[in-house]
Every structure is written in structure tokens, then in C-alpha cells.
Amino acid sequence: MQSNVYSLLISSKERWEEIELLLEKATPDNSDCQIEQKFKNSLCRASCVLMVSHLEGFLKDLSKALIDDLNHNLEYKDIPESVRRTACSHFLPEGAKSSAHYVNRLDEEFSNSPSYKLNSDAFQLDNKNPKEDVVRKIMSNFGIQNIFKNLHKSRFEVVFESYSKAIRYLDRMEKVALATTEIFPYNCRTKSFNFKTTNYSGTTLWETFLQDINFVRHKIVHGSSLDSERSIGSIKDSLTKIRLFQYLVTYISCSYVTPNRIGQQDNITLLND
């Protein structure tokens, strides 16, 4: 049976096809007269907003898909502890004293209830633009302290060097993500592709990228600019990186929530195909 995460990755292509259609309409055809600049600007502006909106929606759907897969395949006691603690914390008021004590008690009680299922609401951040701190928080719910540590100095930083590299790595990582998440337990490993928890100072390339696309979206949505803000080529480049980011976040989060990961095959060869 296909996993919920796999089904999400398949269906998510429709999100990005919508933006690709807008960019196609904004690109002048050689046989036509030049598209009216205002119309072109509108399509580019809409694309910038939709890219961020679709990424936000995907992250919400990913959280739910992960929880659905865990609930369907595992008893509560067999779910990774970091995920269980997030679920238990959801029942406590914000700032509650001795929260660790109550989380432990709830965890113990739920562990003795084979029929208990995780509440996916505990893993959601509603109406939050996918800024770097929001992405970090969402992933921390699944035991990933700082996902940008995993991405920093990974094999995928080369996508910031050129559009052609971004396209190539997107195509390969899409194949990897689909192949390794099709069934549960997922066949994802944190050490694949140099996804190590590398400490860093300052801001990573991926954090800077998220800051940029959110900044452009903010300017457009709040009406501070009527210009296109980005060229068609620049938007296509951003779209490629967003789609790749979607697969990277999926792969890393799946590796963290999969029990008994030791012994699974390394997937680096898939990236080199």
C-alpha cells in the first residue's frame, strides 16, 4: 500500500503546474507580438505569491501525511519518542509549569493504550508563511532540531551556482524521494547526501533563499509595489529551488520518523543515476 507521503508528493505536482502555466502565458511566443507589459507583470506577481502559498500548503500537508502514516502503521508506543512528546505537549497550556513531568505522564498513559492515535493538529502551525523560523519549528515537531543544519554543506548547495544544476538535482531528487517513500517504513537515511547536522554561524543559503521569496511575496501582497519584482527567468529558478526544497524536507523528515533505520540501503547512488 502506498504511503500518504508518497501520495502527497504525486499530487503536489499540480500545485507547481499552476505556476508553470502562468509563467508560460507570461512568456512571449515568437509568433506573437510582445505581451502587454502590465499583463506580464501581473502574471509574474501572481506566480511569486502562489509559490510561497503552495510551499506553505505543502508543509501543512506533509505534517499530516507523516502522522497519518505513523498512525496507520505503528502503535503509539513504537512511534519515535520525539514525535510522541510533541503530541503530548499539545494537551498542555502554553507556559505550563513542570511541563516535562506531565508530558512524561501522558506519554506513559498513551503507551499503555494500543488504540490511541496521534492528533495531527499538534503538528500544525496555522496561517504561517514558510519563513525559515517557521520551517524550523515545523520540522522540530518531528525531532529535527534545526533542519538547516542538515541542509548546510549538503550535496544540494550546488543548486545555487546555476539554474541548470538546480534543474538536474530537482529531477534526480524527485526520483529519490518517490522511490524511498512509496511504502512505510520509508527507506530514507539522514546521512545520505551529506545530510549531517553541521553547525554553522550566520545564515545558510537555504535560509537566505526562503527570506528572499517571502520578502517578495510580502511586498506584493501588501501593495508596496506594483512592479513584477522578478523576471520570468528568476521566478523559474526560484520555483525549481522550492520544488527541490519540498523533496529535501520530505526526505529528511521521513528519515527522522522511521523506526529502525539502521541497515537500510544508502540512496546516494540514486542521485548519481
PDB file of C-alpha atoms in Angstrom:
ATOM      1  CA  MET A   1       0.000   0.000   0.000  1.00  0.00           C
ATOM      2  CA  GLN A   2       1.362   3.404  -0.965  1.00  0.00           C
ATOM      3  CA  SER A   3       2.214   5.742   1.891  1.00  0.00           C
ATOM      4  CA  ASN A   4       0.411   9.019   2.488  1.00  0.00           C
ATOM      5  CA  VAL A   5       3.679  10.891   1.992  1.00  0.00           C
ATOM      6  CA  TYR A   6       4.160   9.284  -1.420  1.00  0.00           C
ATOM      7  CA  SER A   7       0.595  10.162  -2.446  1.00  0.00           C
ATOM      8  CA  LEU A   8       1.221  13.753  -1.345  1.00  0.00           C
ATOM      9  CA  LEU A   9       4.361  14.018  -3.471  1.00  0.00           C
ATOM     10  CA  ILE A  10       2.475  12.742  -6.504  1.00  0.00           C
ATOM     11  CA  SER A  11      -0.441  15.131  -6.029  1.00  0.00           C
ATOM     12  CA  SER A  12       1.783  18.116  -5.195  1.00  0.00           C
ATOM     13  CA  LYS A  13       2.846  18.388  -8.823  1.00  0.00           C
ATOM     14  CA  GLU A  14      -0.495  20.060  -9.536  1.00  0.00           C
ATOM     15  CA  ARG A  15       0.494  22.953  -7.255  1.00  0.00           C
ATOM     16  CA  TRP A  16       3.537  23.739  -9.337  1.00  0.00           C
ATOM     17  CA  GLU A  17       1.870  23.122 -12.717  1.00  0.00           C
ATOM     18  CA  GLU A  18      -0.424  26.055 -11.962  1.00  0.00           C
ATOM     19  CA  ILE A  19       2.567  28.381 -11.637  1.00  0.00           C
ATOM     20  CA  GLU A  20       4.273  26.908 -14.683  1.00  0.00           C
ATOM     21  CA  LEU A  21       1.120  27.704 -16.657  1.00  0.00           C
ATOM     22  CA  LEU A  22       1.195  31.336 -15.507  1.00  0.00           C
ATOM     23  CA  LEU A  23       4.861  31.645 -16.467  1.00  0.00           C
ATOM     24  CA  GLU A  24       4.134  30.081 -19.847  1.00  0.00           C
ATOM     25  CA  LYS A  25       1.441  32.676 -20.506  1.00  0.00           C
ATOM     26  CA  ALA A  26       3.811  35.428 -19.388  1.00  0.00           C
ATOM     27  CA  THR A  27       6.490  34.312 -21.858  1.00  0.00           C
ATOM     28  CA  PRO A  28       6.109  35.925 -25.290  1.00  0.00           C
ATOM     29  CA  ASP A  29       5.651  33.498 -28.176  1.00  0.00           C
ATOM     30  CA  ASN A  30       7.948  34.118 -31.118  1.00  0.00           C
ATOM     31  CA  SER A  31       4.959  34.236 -33.429  1.00  0.00           C
ATOM     32  CA  ASP A  32       3.094  36.825 -31.375  1.00  0.00           C
ATOM     33  CA  CYS A  33       3.559  40.474 -30.679  1.00  0.00           C
ATOM     34  CA  GLN A  34       5.142  41.335 -27.377  1.00  0.00           C
ATOM     35  CA  ILE A  35       2.803  40.671 -24.467  1.00  0.00           C
ATOM     36  CA  GLU A  36       1.444  43.760 -22.845  1.00  0.00           C
ATOM     37  CA  GLN A  37       3.868  44.624 -20.040  1.00  0.00           C
ATOM     38  CA  LYS A  38       1.183  45.154 -17.416  1.00  0.00           C
ATOM     39  CA  PHE A  39      -0.330  41.739 -18.117  1.00  0.00           C
ATOM     40  CA  LYS A  40       3.088  40.126 -17.951  1.00  0.00           C
ATOM     41  CA  ASN A  41       3.817  41.873 -14.650  1.00  0.00           C
ATOM     42  CA  SER A  42       0.525  40.625 -13.203  1.00  0.00           C
ATOM     43  CA  LEU A  43       1.310  37.038 -14.115  1.00  0.00           C
ATOM     44  CA  CYS A  44       4.793  37.290 -12.613  1.00  0.00           C
ATOM     45  CA  ARG A  45       3.454  38.852  -9.416  1.00  0.00           C
ATOM     46  CA  ALA A  46       0.808  36.148  -9.097  1.00  0.00           C
ATOM     47  CA  SER A  47       3.472  33.483  -9.574  1.00  0.00           C
ATOM     48  CA  CYS A  48       5.627  34.933  -6.776  1.00  0.00           C
ATOM     49  CA  VAL A  49       2.691  34.885  -4.359  1.00  0.00           C
ATOM     50  CA  LEU A  50       1.496  31.402  -5.329  1.00  0.00           C
ATOM     51  CA  MET A  51       4.967  29.881  -4.958  1.00  0.00           C
ATOM     52  CA  VAL A  52       5.080  30.828  -1.294  1.00  0.00           C
ATOM     53  CA  SER A  53       1.435  29.906  -0.700  1.00  0.00           C
ATOM     54  CA  HIS A  54       1.881  26.464  -2.226  1.00  0.00           C
ATOM     55  CA  LEU A  55       5.000  25.820  -0.158  1.00  0.00           C
ATOM     56  CA  GLU A  56       3.057  26.758   2.979  1.00  0.00           C
ATOM     57  CA  GLY A  57       0.267  24.384   1.988  1.00  0.00           C
ATOM     58  CA  PHE A  58       2.693  21.599   1.214  1.00  0.00           C
ATOM     59  CA  LEU A  59       4.374  21.820   4.621  1.00  0.00           C
ATOM     60  CA  LYS A  60       0.985  21.550   6.335  1.00  0.00           C
ATOM     61  CA  ASP A  61       0.031  18.576   4.195  1.00  0.00           C
ATOM     62  CA  LEU A  62       3.406  16.918   4.802  1.00  0.00           C
ATOM     63  CA  SER A  63       2.927  17.098   8.582  1.00  0.00           C
ATOM     64  CA  LYS A  64      -0.470  15.459   8.276  1.00  0.00           C
ATOM     65  CA  ALA A  65       0.771  12.791   5.860  1.00  0.00           C
ATOM     66  CA  LEU A  66       3.613  11.838   8.210  1.00  0.00           C
ATOM     67  CA  ILE A  67       1.219  11.500  11.150  1.00  0.00           C
ATOM     68  CA  ASP A  68      -1.282   9.516   9.082  1.00  0.00           C
ATOM     69  CA  ASP A  69       1.449   7.064   8.064  1.00  0.00           C
ATOM     70  CA  LEU A  70       2.627   6.656  11.655  1.00  0.00           C
ATOM     71  CA  ASN A  71      -0.918   6.153  12.949  1.00  0.00           C
ATOM     72  CA  HIS A  72      -1.728   3.621  10.245  1.00  0.00           C
ATOM     73  CA  ASN A  73       1.424   1.509  10.603  1.00  0.00           C
ATOM     74  CA  LEU A  74       2.531   1.743  14.237  1.00  0.00           C
ATOM     75  CA  GLU A  75       1.154   1.531  17.728  1.00  0.00           C
ATOM     76  CA  TYR A  76       1.695   4.677  19.744  1.00  0.00           C
ATOM     77  CA  LYS A  77       4.490   3.123  21.859  1.00  0.00           C
ATOM     78  CA  ASP A  78       6.502   2.307  18.716  1.00  0.00           C
ATOM     79  CA  ILE A  79       6.435   5.846  17.333  1.00  0.00           C
ATOM     80  CA  PRO A  80       9.709   7.791  17.799  1.00  0.00           C
ATOM     81  CA  GLU A  81       9.868   9.497  21.196  1.00  0.00           C
ATOM     82  CA  SER A  82      10.389  13.000  19.774  1.00  0.00           C
ATOM     83  CA  VAL A  83       7.112  12.728  17.842  1.00  0.00           C
ATOM     84  CA  ARG A  84       5.246  11.377  20.864  1.00  0.00           C
ATOM     85  CA  ARG A  85       6.455  14.252  23.026  1.00  0.00           C
ATOM     86  CA  THR A  86       5.185  16.806  20.517  1.00  0.00           C
ATOM     87  CA  ALA A  87       1.802  15.090  20.549  1.00  0.00           C
ATOM     88  CA  CYS A  88       1.660  15.098  24.347  1.00  0.00           C
ATOM     89  CA  SER A  89       2.753  18.732  24.625  1.00  0.00           C
ATOM     90  CA  HIS A  90      -0.297  19.716  22.602  1.00  0.00           C
ATOM     91  CA  PHE A  91      -2.520  18.939  25.599  1.00  0.00           C
ATOM     92  CA  LEU A  92      -0.694  21.324  27.947  1.00  0.00           C
ATOM     93  CA  PRO A  93      -1.367  25.065  28.234  1.00  0.00           C
ATOM     94  CA  GLU A  94       1.401  27.285  26.919  1.00  0.00           C
ATOM     95  CA  GLY A  95       3.972  28.031  29.597  1.00  0.00           C
ATOM     96  CA  ALA A  96       2.704  25.303  31.925  1.00  0.00           C
ATOM     97  CA  LYS A  97       4.972  24.617  34.881  1.00  0.00           C
ATOM     98  CA  SER A  98       6.562  21.170  35.148  1.00  0.00           C
ATOM     99  CA  SER A  99       5.549  20.516  31.553  1.00  0.00           C
ATOM    100  CA  ALA A 100       8.176  17.783  31.142  1.00  0.00           C
ATOM    101  CA  HIS A 101       6.642  15.909  34.075  1.00  0.00           C
ATOM    102  CA  TYR A 102       3.144  15.999  32.569  1.00  0.00           C
ATOM    103  CA  VAL A 103       4.415  15.119  29.113  1.00  0.00           C
ATOM    104  CA  ASN A 104       6.080  12.033  30.589  1.00  0.00           C
ATOM    105  CA  ARG A 105       2.890  11.035  32.366  1.00  0.00           C
ATOM    106  CA  LEU A 106       0.766  11.454  29.263  1.00  0.00           C
ATOM    107  CA  ASP A 107       3.295   9.564  27.168  1.00  0.00           C
ATOM    108  CA  GLU A 108       3.259   6.672  29.611  1.00  0.00           C
ATOM    109  CA  GLU A 109      -0.525   6.563  29.682  1.00  0.00           C
ATOM    110  CA  PHE A 110      -0.889   6.697  25.898  1.00  0.00           C
ATOM    111  CA  SER A 111       1.784   3.998  25.547  1.00  0.00           C
ATOM    112  CA  ASN A 112      -0.458   1.672  27.517  1.00  0.00           C
ATOM    113  CA  SER A 113      -3.366   2.335  25.163  1.00  0.00           C
ATOM    114  CA  PRO A 114      -2.799   0.370  21.921  1.00  0.00           C
ATOM    115  CA  SER A 115      -5.730   2.076  20.208  1.00  0.00           C
ATOM    116  CA  TYR A 116      -4.572   5.651  20.850  1.00  0.00           C
ATOM    117  CA  LYS A 117      -3.695   7.652  17.726  1.00  0.00           C
ATOM    118  CA  LEU A 118      -1.708  10.866  17.309  1.00  0.00           C
ATOM    119  CA  ASN A 119      -3.644  14.081  16.753  1.00  0.00           C
ATOM    120  CA  SER A 120      -2.238  15.741  13.621  1.00  0.00           C
ATOM    121  CA  ASP A 121      -3.365  19.160  14.923  1.00  0.00           C
ATOM    122  CA  ALA A 122      -0.451  19.058  17.366  1.00  0.00           C
ATOM    123  CA  PHE A 123       1.955  19.268  14.431  1.00  0.00           C
ATOM    124  CA  GLN A 124       0.372  22.192  12.589  1.00  0.00           C
ATOM    125  CA  LEU A 125       1.250  25.887  12.550  1.00  0.00           C
ATOM    126  CA  ASP A 126      -1.801  27.577  11.078  1.00  0.00           C
ATOM    127  CA  ASN A 127      -1.569  30.582   8.768  1.00  0.00           C
ATOM    128  CA  LYS A 128       2.181  30.899   8.923  1.00  0.00           C
ATOM    129  CA  ASN A 129       4.211  31.933   5.910  1.00  0.00           C
ATOM    130  CA  PRO A 130       7.054  29.450   5.290  1.00  0.00           C
ATOM    131  CA  LYS A 131       9.825  31.629   6.669  1.00  0.00           C
ATOM    132  CA  GLU A 132      12.967  29.926   7.908  1.00  0.00           C
ATOM    133  CA  ASP A 133      11.930  30.048  11.589  1.00  0.00           C
ATOM    134  CA  VAL A 134       8.512  28.560  10.740  1.00  0.00           C
ATOM    135  CA  VAL A 135      10.068  25.732   8.719  1.00  0.00           C
ATOM    136  CA  ARG A 136      12.480  25.112  11.584  1.00  0.00           C
ATOM    137  CA  LYS A 137       9.595  24.910  14.067  1.00  0.00           C
ATOM    138  CA  ILE A 138       7.505  22.566  11.916  1.00  0.00           C
ATOM    139  CA  MET A 139      10.403  20.174  11.489  1.00  0.00           C
ATOM    140  CA  SER A 140      11.328  20.337  15.183  1.00  0.00           C
ATOM    141  CA  ASN A 141       7.946  18.752  15.902  1.00  0.00           C
ATOM    142  CA  PHE A 142       9.362  15.596  14.324  1.00  0.00           C
ATOM    143  CA  GLY A 143      12.637  15.627  16.231  1.00  0.00           C
ATOM    144  CA  ILE A 144      14.705  17.697  13.794  1.00  0.00           C
ATOM    145  CA  GLN A 145      16.291  20.388  15.942  1.00  0.00           C
ATOM    146  CA  ASN A 146      17.316  22.592  13.031  1.00  0.00           C
ATOM    147  CA  ILE A 147      16.706  21.280   9.546  1.00  0.00           C
ATOM    148  CA  PHE A 148      19.057  23.861   8.082  1.00  0.00           C
ATOM    149  CA  LYS A 149      21.900  22.104   9.877  1.00  0.00           C
ATOM    150  CA  ASN A 150      21.087  19.080   7.738  1.00  0.00           C
ATOM    151  CA  LEU A 151      20.991  21.122   4.541  1.00  0.00           C
ATOM    152  CA  HIS A 152      24.105  23.176   5.284  1.00  0.00           C
ATOM    153  CA  LYS A 153      27.072  21.873   3.266  1.00  0.00           C
ATOM    154  CA  SER A 154      24.974  19.054   1.837  1.00  0.00           C
ATOM    155  CA  ARG A 155      25.371  17.984  -1.783  1.00  0.00           C
ATOM    156  CA  PHE A 156      22.497  20.249  -2.765  1.00  0.00           C
ATOM    157  CA  GLU A 157      24.128  23.614  -2.156  1.00  0.00           C
ATOM    158  CA  VAL A 158      25.485  23.466  -5.715  1.00  0.00           C
ATOM    159  CA  VAL A 159      21.979  24.360  -6.982  1.00  0.00           C
ATOM    160  CA  PHE A 160      22.723  27.965  -6.020  1.00  0.00           C
ATOM    161  CA  GLU A 161      25.514  28.028  -8.578  1.00  0.00           C
ATOM    162  CA  SER A 162      23.368  27.758 -11.707  1.00  0.00           C
ATOM    163  CA  TYR A 163      19.842  27.126 -12.956  1.00  0.00           C
ATOM    164  CA  SER A 164      20.980  24.083 -14.935  1.00  0.00           C
ATOM    165  CA  LYS A 165      22.326  22.432 -11.774  1.00  0.00           C
ATOM    166  CA  ALA A 166      19.088  23.205  -9.943  1.00  0.00           C
ATOM    167  CA  ILE A 167      17.061  21.531 -12.715  1.00  0.00           C
ATOM    168  CA  ARG A 168      19.324  18.499 -12.749  1.00  0.00           C
ATOM    169  CA  TYR A 169      19.229  17.988  -8.978  1.00  0.00           C
ATOM    170  CA  LEU A 170      15.469  18.538  -8.850  1.00  0.00           C
ATOM    171  CA  ASP A 171      14.922  15.781 -11.388  1.00  0.00           C
ATOM    172  CA  ARG A 172      17.176  13.363  -9.518  1.00  0.00           C
ATOM    173  CA  MET A 173      15.890  14.163  -6.031  1.00  0.00           C
ATOM    174  CA  GLU A 174      12.311  13.749  -7.185  1.00  0.00           C
ATOM    175  CA  LYS A 175      13.163  10.187  -8.213  1.00  0.00           C
ATOM    176  CA  VAL A 176      14.922   9.563  -4.886  1.00  0.00           C
ATOM    177  CA  ALA A 177      12.054  10.918  -2.796  1.00  0.00           C
ATOM    178  CA  LEU A 178       9.423   8.901  -4.655  1.00  0.00           C
ATOM    179  CA  ALA A 179      11.481   5.708  -4.564  1.00  0.00           C
ATOM    180  CA  THR A 180      12.232   5.934  -0.841  1.00  0.00           C
ATOM    181  CA  THR A 181       8.808   6.994   0.458  1.00  0.00           C
ATOM    182  CA  GLU A 182       6.493   4.812  -1.599  1.00  0.00           C
ATOM    183  CA  ILE A 183       5.833   2.417   1.280  1.00  0.00           C
ATOM    184  CA  PHE A 184       6.199   2.593   5.056  1.00  0.00           C
ATOM    185  CA  PRO A 185       8.672   2.233   6.670  1.00  0.00           C
ATOM    186  CA  TYR A 186      10.351   4.784   4.447  1.00  0.00           C
ATOM    187  CA  ASN A 187      13.812   3.947   3.145  1.00  0.00           C
ATOM    188  CA  CYS A 188      15.421   7.310   3.963  1.00  0.00           C
ATOM    189  CA  ARG A 189      18.687   7.877   5.795  1.00  0.00           C
ATOM    190  CA  THR A 190      19.878  11.052   7.479  1.00  0.00           C
ATOM    191  CA  LYS A 191      23.474  10.534   6.373  1.00  0.00           C
ATOM    192  CA  SER A 192      22.616  10.220   2.700  1.00  0.00           C
ATOM    193  CA  PHE A 193      23.771  13.124   0.510  1.00  0.00           C
ATOM    194  CA  ASN A 194      25.779  14.516   3.447  1.00  0.00           C
ATOM    195  CA  PHE A 195      22.626  15.388   5.419  1.00  0.00           C
ATOM    196  CA  LYS A 196      24.584  15.742   8.638  1.00  0.00           C
ATOM    197  CA  THR A 197      23.770  18.097  11.491  1.00  0.00           C
ATOM    198  CA  THR A 198      26.510  20.580  10.619  1.00  0.00           C
ATOM    199  CA  ASN A 199      26.782  23.577  12.930  1.00  0.00           C
ATOM    200  CA  TYR A 200      27.060  26.962  11.295  1.00  0.00           C
ATOM    201  CA  SER A 201      27.124  30.663  12.078  1.00  0.00           C
ATOM    202  CA  GLY A 202      25.181  33.302  10.213  1.00  0.00           C
ATOM    203  CA  THR A 203      22.592  32.290   7.641  1.00  0.00           C
ATOM    204  CA  THR A 204      22.637  29.283   5.323  1.00  0.00           C
ATOM    205  CA  LEU A 205      21.962  29.509   1.605  1.00  0.00           C
ATOM    206  CA  TRP A 206      18.558  27.872   2.056  1.00  0.00           C
ATOM    207  CA  GLU A 207      17.573  30.272   4.827  1.00  0.00           C
ATOM    208  CA  THR A 208      18.570  33.224   2.666  1.00  0.00           C
ATOM    209  CA  PHE A 209      16.518  31.790  -0.190  1.00  0.00           C
ATOM    210  CA  LEU A 210      13.396  31.485   1.993  1.00  0.00           C
ATOM    211  CA  GLN A 211      13.903  35.011   3.295  1.00  0.00           C
ATOM    212  CA  ASP A 212      14.042  36.305  -0.277  1.00  0.00           C
ATOM    213  CA  ILE A 213      10.895  34.625  -1.615  1.00  0.00           C
ATOM    214  CA  ASN A 214       8.917  35.602   1.496  1.00  0.00           C
ATOM    215  CA  PHE A 215      10.131  39.204   1.201  1.00  0.00           C
ATOM    216  CA  VAL A 216       8.958  39.435  -2.415  1.00  0.00           C
ATOM    217  CA  ARG A 217       5.611  37.883  -1.517  1.00  0.00           C
ATOM    218  CA  HIS A 218       5.172  40.365   1.338  1.00  0.00           C
ATOM    219  CA  LYS A 219       5.807  43.378  -0.913  1.00  0.00           C
ATOM    220  CA  ILE A 220       3.268  42.190  -3.466  1.00  0.00           C
ATOM    221  CA  VAL A 221       0.533  41.119  -1.040  1.00  0.00           C
ATOM    222  CA  HIS A 222       0.725  44.330   0.968  1.00  0.00           C
ATOM    223  CA  GLY A 223       0.698  46.547  -2.098  1.00  0.00           C
ATOM    224  CA  SER A 224       4.007  48.295  -1.554  1.00  0.00           C
ATOM    225  CA  SER A 225       4.967  47.668  -5.173  1.00  0.00           C
ATOM    226  CA  LEU A 226       3.141  47.199  -8.485  1.00  0.00           C
ATOM    227  CA  ASP A 227       6.214  46.056 -10.382  1.00  0.00           C
ATOM    228  CA  SER A 228       6.838  42.440 -11.317  1.00  0.00           C
ATOM    229  CA  GLU A 229       9.681  42.306  -8.748  1.00  0.00           C
ATOM    230  CA  ARG A 230      11.264  39.324 -10.522  1.00  0.00           C
ATOM    231  CA  SER A 231      11.964  38.381 -14.130  1.00  0.00           C
ATOM    232  CA  ILE A 232      10.440  35.249 -15.604  1.00  0.00           C
ATOM    233  CA  GLY A 233      13.847  33.550 -15.533  1.00  0.00           C
ATOM    234  CA  SER A 234      14.358  34.430 -11.881  1.00  0.00           C
ATOM    235  CA  ILE A 235      10.911  33.110 -10.959  1.00  0.00           C
ATOM    236  CA  LYS A 236      11.553  29.839 -12.792  1.00  0.00           C
ATOM    237  CA  ASP A 237      14.808  29.482 -10.875  1.00  0.00           C
ATOM    238  CA  SER A 238      13.023  30.099  -7.550  1.00  0.00           C
ATOM    239  CA  LEU A 239      10.273  27.642  -8.472  1.00  0.00           C
ATOM    240  CA  THR A 240      12.859  24.962  -9.198  1.00  0.00           C
ATOM    241  CA  LYS A 241      14.532  25.517  -5.825  1.00  0.00           C
ATOM    242  CA  ILE A 242      11.181  25.485  -3.980  1.00  0.00           C
ATOM    243  CA  ARG A 243      10.257  22.176  -5.577  1.00  0.00           C
ATOM    244  CA  LEU A 244      13.658  20.750  -4.684  1.00  0.00           C
ATOM    245  CA  PHE A 245      13.310  22.077  -1.123  1.00  0.00           C
ATOM    246  CA  GLN A 246       9.994  20.239  -0.882  1.00  0.00           C
ATOM    247  CA  TYR A 247      11.708  16.918  -1.663  1.00  0.00           C
ATOM    248  CA  LEU A 248      14.632  17.609   0.657  1.00  0.00           C
ATOM    249  CA  VAL A 249      12.385  18.454   3.606  1.00  0.00           C
ATOM    250  CA  THR A 250      10.291  15.372   2.901  1.00  0.00           C
ATOM    251  CA  TYR A 251      13.295  13.070   2.708  1.00  0.00           C
ATOM    252  CA  ILE A 252      14.890  14.376   5.903  1.00  0.00           C
ATOM    253  CA  SER A 253      11.671  14.339   7.937  1.00  0.00           C
ATOM    254  CA  CYS A 254      10.892  10.797   6.760  1.00  0.00           C
ATOM    255  CA  SER A 255      14.348   9.666   7.847  1.00  0.00           C
ATOM    256  CA  TYR A 256      13.729  11.010  11.354  1.00  0.00           C
ATOM    257  CA  VAL A 257      10.331   9.399  11.912  1.00  0.00           C
ATOM    258  CA  THR A 258      11.195   5.957  10.525  1.00  0.00           C
ATOM    259  CA  PRO A 259      11.918   3.395  13.286  1.00  0.00           C
ATOM    260  CA  ASN A 260      14.860   1.001  12.943  1.00  0.00           C
ATOM    261  CA  ARG A 261      16.654   2.940  10.227  1.00  0.00           C
ATOM    262  CA  ILE A 262      19.917   1.042  10.789  1.00  0.00           C
ATOM    263  CA  GLY A 263      20.711  -1.295   7.925  1.00  0.00           C
ATOM    264  CA  GLN A 264      18.713   0.455   5.250  1.00  0.00           C
ATOM    265  CA  GLN A 265      20.460   0.957   1.939  1.00  0.00           C
ATOM    266  CA  ASP A 266      22.210   4.200   1.179  1.00  0.00           C
ATOM    267  CA  ASN A 267      20.470   6.156  -1.570  1.00  0.00           C
ATOM    268  CA  ILE A 268      23.402   8.225  -2.828  1.00  0.00           C
ATOM    269  CA  THR A 269      23.678   6.048  -5.946  1.00  0.00           C
ATOM    270  CA  LEU A 270      20.127   7.029  -6.880  1.00  0.00           C
ATOM    271  CA  LEU A 271      21.219  10.644  -7.055  1.00  0.00           C
ATOM    272  CA  ASN A 272      24.063   9.765  -9.396  1.00  0.00           C
ATOM    273  CA  ASP A 273      21.895   7.897 -11.918  1.00  0.00           C
TER     274      ASP A 273
END
